[in-house]
Short mmCIF file of C-alpha atoms in Angstrom, two decimals:
data_model
loop_
_atom_site.label_atom_id
_atom_site.label_comp_id
_atom_site.label_asym_id
_atom_site.label_seq_id
_atom_site.Cartn_x
_atom_site.Cartn_y
_atom_site.Cartn_z
CA MET A 50 -17.36 0.79 -30.42
CA LEU A 51 -16.94 2.40 -33.83
CA THR A 52 -19.69 2.93 -36.36
CA LYS A 53 -19.51 1.34 -39.81
CA LYS A 54 -18.57 4.67 -41.43
CA GLN A 55 -15.84 5.31 -38.85
CA ILE A 56 -14.32 1.89 -39.55
CA GLN A 57 -14.56 2.47 -43.31
CA LEU A 58 -12.77 5.82 -42.99
CA LEU A 59 -10.06 4.40 -40.74
CA GLU A 60 -9.47 1.55 -43.18
CA PHE A 61 -9.31 3.97 -46.13
CA ILE A 62 -6.76 6.18 -44.33
CA GLN A 63 -4.70 3.12 -43.40
CA THR A 64 -4.72 1.86 -47.00
CA ARG A 65 -3.63 5.20 -48.44
CA LEU A 66 -0.86 5.60 -45.86
CA ALA A 67 0.41 2.13 -46.72
CA ARG A 68 0.26 2.83 -50.46
CA ASP A 69 1.45 6.43 -50.70
CA GLY A 70 3.08 7.19 -47.36
CA VAL A 71 0.75 10.17 -46.92
CA PRO A 72 -2.89 10.38 -45.83
CA PRO A 73 -5.75 11.11 -48.26
CA SER A 74 -7.30 14.55 -48.59
CA PHE A 75 -10.73 15.28 -47.17
CA ASP A 76 -12.09 15.37 -50.73
CA GLU A 77 -10.71 11.89 -51.37
CA MET A 78 -12.22 10.66 -48.10
CA LYS A 79 -15.59 12.14 -49.08
CA LEU A 80 -15.55 10.35 -52.43
CA ALA A 81 -14.38 7.07 -50.92
CA LEU A 82 -17.20 7.05 -48.36
CA ASP A 83 -19.77 8.42 -50.83
CA LEU A 84 -20.66 11.40 -48.64
CA ARG A 85 -22.21 14.59 -49.98
CA SER A 86 -20.03 17.06 -48.10
CA LYS A 87 -16.71 17.32 -46.27
CA SER A 88 -18.51 18.26 -43.06
CA GLY A 89 -19.40 14.58 -42.61
CA ILE A 90 -15.72 13.69 -42.94
CA HIS A 91 -14.81 16.32 -40.36
CA ARG A 92 -17.25 14.74 -37.91
CA LEU A 93 -15.89 11.24 -38.55
CA VAL A 94 -12.27 12.39 -38.17
CA THR A 95 -13.12 14.21 -34.93
CA ALA A 96 -14.86 11.11 -33.57
CA LEU A 97 -11.87 8.89 -34.42
CA GLU A 98 -9.53 11.39 -32.81
CA GLU A 99 -11.62 11.59 -29.64
CA ARG A 100 -11.59 7.78 -29.40
CA GLY A 101 -7.81 7.63 -29.71
CA PHE A 102 -7.55 5.97 -33.13
CA ILE A 103 -5.99 8.85 -35.05
CA ARG A 104 -4.10 12.05 -34.30
CA ARG A 105 -4.14 15.31 -36.19
CA LEU A 106 -0.78 17.08 -36.32
CA PRO A 107 -1.22 20.79 -35.51
CA HIS A 108 -0.39 23.53 -38.02
CA ARG A 109 0.08 21.02 -40.84
CA ALA A 110 -2.26 20.60 -43.77
CA ARG A 111 -3.68 17.11 -44.27
CA ALA A 112 -1.49 15.59 -41.53
CA LEU A 113 -3.08 12.54 -39.91
CA GLU A 114 -1.50 9.65 -38.06
CA ILE A 115 -3.12 6.36 -37.16
CA ILE A 116 -2.30 5.59 -33.53
CA ARG A 117 -4.09 2.25 -33.27
CA LEU A 118 -6.61 0.11 -35.11
CA PRO A 119 -9.74 -1.67 -33.87
CA ASP A 120 -9.55 -5.46 -33.67
CA ALA A 121 -11.76 -5.71 -36.76
CA LEU A 122 -8.99 -4.21 -38.91
CA ILE A 123 -6.09 -6.12 -37.39
CA ARG A 124 -5.69 -9.39 -39.29
CA ASP A 125 -3.18 -12.15 -39.34
CA GLU A 126 -2.12 -13.91 -42.53
CA GLY A 127 -5.11 -16.23 -42.36
CA GLY A 128 -7.54 -13.32 -41.97
CA ALA A 129 -8.42 -13.85 -38.30
CA PRO A 130 -8.43 -10.87 -35.93
CA GLN A 131 -5.54 -10.53 -33.52
CA ALA A 132 -6.82 -8.68 -30.49
CA GLY A 133 -4.34 -6.22 -29.10
CA ALA A 134 -1.81 -6.59 -31.90
CA PRO A 135 0.19 -3.37 -32.33
CA PHE A 136 -0.13 -1.10 -35.35
CA VAL A 137 2.93 0.75 -36.62
CA PRO A 138 2.40 3.69 -38.97
CA ARG A 139 4.55 4.03 -42.09
CA VAL A 140 5.16 7.73 -41.46
CA ILE A 141 8.27 7.90 -39.33
CA GLU A 142 8.94 10.66 -36.82
CA GLY A 143 12.61 11.21 -36.22
CA SER A 144 15.53 13.57 -36.40
CA LYS A 145 17.71 14.49 -39.32
CA PRO A 146 21.49 14.33 -38.94
CA GLY A 147 22.60 17.24 -36.76
CA ALA A 148 19.09 17.90 -35.42
CA ALA A 149 18.33 18.26 -31.74
CA ALA A 150 18.09 15.12 -29.64
CA ARG A 151 14.72 13.38 -29.32
CA PRO A 152 12.69 14.84 -26.42
CA ARG A 153 12.59 12.73 -23.26
CA GLY A 154 9.65 10.35 -23.37
CA ALA A 155 9.47 10.22 -27.17
CA ILE A 156 9.33 6.70 -28.59
CA ALA A 157 11.36 5.64 -31.60
CA ILE A 158 9.25 3.59 -34.00
CA VAL A 159 10.98 0.34 -34.93
CA ASP A 160 8.94 -2.29 -36.74
CA SER A 161 11.62 -4.16 -38.71
CA PRO A 162 15.39 -4.15 -39.24
CA ALA A 163 16.53 -0.79 -40.53
CA VAL A 164 17.92 -0.38 -44.03
CA GLU A 165 20.42 2.33 -44.96
CA LEU A 166 19.28 4.34 -47.98
CA PRO A 167 21.27 6.96 -49.86
CA VAL A 168 19.89 10.50 -49.63
CA MET A 169 20.26 11.83 -53.15
CA GLY A 170 20.26 15.50 -52.29
CA ARG A 171 17.13 17.63 -52.35
CA ILE A 172 13.89 17.45 -54.34
CA ALA A 173 11.74 20.46 -55.09
CA ALA A 174 8.19 20.54 -53.83
CA GLY A 175 7.89 23.93 -55.44
CA VAL A 176 9.96 25.36 -58.28
CA PRO A 177 12.01 22.52 -59.87
CA ILE A 178 15.68 22.32 -58.95
CA GLU A 179 18.66 20.91 -60.77
CA ALA A 180 18.59 17.19 -61.39
CA ILE A 181 19.64 14.91 -58.53
CA SER A 182 23.04 13.35 -59.14
CA GLU A 183 25.04 12.84 -55.93
CA VAL A 184 24.59 11.06 -52.60
CA SER A 185 24.72 13.59 -49.75
CA HIS A 186 24.47 11.10 -46.86
CA HIS A 187 22.61 7.95 -45.78
CA ILE A 188 19.52 7.50 -43.64
CA ALA A 189 18.09 4.45 -41.85
CA VAL A 190 14.48 3.50 -42.64
CA PRO A 191 12.37 0.51 -41.50
CA GLY A 192 12.60 -2.40 -43.89
CA SER A 193 8.80 -2.66 -43.97
CA MET A 194 8.65 0.67 -45.80
CA LEU A 195 10.49 -0.90 -48.74
CA SER A 196 9.10 -3.36 -51.26
CA GLY A 197 10.85 -6.55 -52.31
CA ARG A 198 14.16 -6.25 -54.08
CA GLU A 199 13.38 -2.95 -55.78
CA HIS A 200 15.93 -0.16 -55.51
CA HIS A 201 15.02 2.72 -53.19
CA TYR A 202 16.51 6.07 -52.30
CA ALA A 203 15.62 9.10 -50.20
CA LEU A 204 15.34 12.83 -50.92
CA GLU A 205 15.06 15.91 -48.73
CA VAL A 206 12.01 18.02 -49.60
CA ARG A 207 12.38 21.72 -50.25
CA GLY A 208 9.27 23.86 -50.79
CA ASP A 209 5.57 23.68 -50.00
CA SER A 210 3.90 22.69 -53.26
CA MET A 211 2.86 19.28 -51.84
CA ILE A 212 1.74 20.46 -48.41
CA GLU A 213 -1.89 19.39 -48.90
CA ALA A 214 -0.61 15.87 -49.57
CA GLY A 215 0.97 15.98 -46.11
CA ILE A 216 4.49 16.58 -47.46
CA ASN A 217 6.20 19.52 -45.78
CA ASP A 218 9.39 21.47 -46.31
CA GLY A 219 12.20 19.58 -44.57
CA ASP A 220 10.61 16.13 -44.76
CA VAL A 221 12.53 13.19 -46.19
CA VAL A 222 10.67 11.15 -48.79
CA VAL A 223 11.44 7.51 -49.54
CA ILE A 224 11.29 6.75 -53.27
CA ARG A 225 11.06 3.39 -55.04
CA GLU A 226 13.03 3.58 -58.26
CA GLN A 227 10.79 2.97 -61.28
CA ASP A 228 10.17 4.51 -64.69
CA SER A 229 6.38 4.23 -64.88
CA ALA A 230 3.45 5.42 -62.78
CA GLU A 231 -0.32 5.32 -62.49
CA ASN A 232 -2.58 8.35 -62.40
CA GLY A 233 -2.58 9.84 -58.92
CA ASP A 234 0.86 8.55 -57.92
CA ILE A 235 3.27 11.02 -56.33
CA ILE A 236 6.46 10.77 -58.33
CA VAL A 237 9.93 12.16 -58.80
CA ALA A 238 9.89 13.63 -62.29
CA LEU A 239 12.91 14.68 -64.32
CA VAL A 240 11.73 17.52 -66.55
CA GLU A 241 13.52 18.11 -69.85
CA GLY A 242 16.54 16.26 -68.52
CA ALA A 243 17.52 19.08 -66.19
CA GLU A 244 14.97 19.70 -63.44
CA ALA A 245 13.79 17.36 -60.69
CA THR A 246 10.46 17.85 -58.94
CA LEU A 247 8.06 15.96 -56.66
CA LYS A 248 4.51 16.09 -58.01
CA ARG A 249 1.35 14.07 -58.53
CA TYR A 250 1.25 12.32 -61.93
CA ARG A 251 -1.63 12.49 -64.42
CA ARG A 252 -1.60 11.33 -68.02
CA ARG A 253 -3.69 13.33 -70.48
CA GLY A 254 -3.41 11.65 -73.86
CA GLY A 255 0.12 12.33 -75.10
CA MET A 256 0.72 14.91 -72.38
CA ILE A 257 1.79 14.57 -68.74
CA ALA A 258 0.35 16.79 -66.02
CA LEU A 259 2.48 17.37 -62.94
CA GLU A 260 0.05 18.49 -60.24
CA ALA A 261 0.97 20.35 -57.08
CA ALA A 262 -0.95 19.83 -53.84
CA ASN A 263 -1.06 23.53 -53.09
CA PRO A 264 -3.40 25.96 -54.90
CA ALA A 265 -0.58 28.53 -55.04
CA TYR A 266 1.16 26.42 -57.70
CA GLU A 267 -0.10 25.80 -61.21
CA THR A 268 -0.24 22.36 -62.80
CA ARG A 269 2.49 21.89 -65.40
CA VAL A 270 1.40 20.08 -68.56
CA LEU A 271 4.26 18.81 -70.69
CA PRO A 272 4.74 16.52 -73.70
CA GLU A 273 5.31 12.93 -72.68
CA ASP A 274 8.89 12.92 -74.00
CA LYS A 275 9.80 15.86 -71.72
CA VAL A 276 8.97 14.02 -68.49
CA HIS A 277 10.96 11.05 -67.26
CA ILE A 278 9.76 9.26 -64.13
CA GLN A 279 12.56 8.57 -61.66
CA GLY A 280 10.52 6.85 -58.94
CA ARG A 281 7.34 6.75 -56.84
CA LEU A 282 6.79 7.92 -53.27
CA VAL A 283 6.46 4.99 -50.85
CA GLY A 284 7.23 6.56 -47.48
CA LEU A 285 7.79 9.75 -45.53
CA ILE A 286 10.12 10.56 -42.65
CA ARG A 287 9.23 13.67 -40.69
CA SER A 288 11.57 15.57 -38.36
CA TYR A 289 10.38 17.88 -35.61
#
């Protein structure tokens, strides 16, 4: 049986994974649960891991997966618990084209009909690269990762500036095409019409801050008219 705080933390992680495609940081968990220090979060995460509800991915910053949920968090459309109903994470483990075959015993996650998305080249999670303009190939993603009739596309990540947001070099990010964002969203930003980068969005008056999730990179603060939002992160596909 889980404690109230353990359930609250699991629900918060689940919500953030569903919204952003990446887990929250320990600081965000601390604030969400109104704890005084991150040591309490470490204890809660360890307890959830020991009980088989989450898994920490080794050698990766801020990399958590939800393996299963307690009955109290599994609801049907009418709000009643469904005991034993499966939970499928929105972070997909798979292989990129040309990668080695899936190890024997590995399970492909399939939770809805797959949708083919165009991979629009590479996006910089580091120093911005030239603007994205061409489709390099297509990739299949679960339909549940996409929202409604909105347009989506995928990008290959290059660099480590978003590593503390759980986004690593070589990952594929799924982007919902949109031209606006809320503070805290992870977005694809076109900078001065020439550079494309993946960063966290913050508005500061008439300025836009593009925040990295790696202390080695400085936040870029630019006039609003120099930053054009190309889409928001909604999912992540990780290859091993």
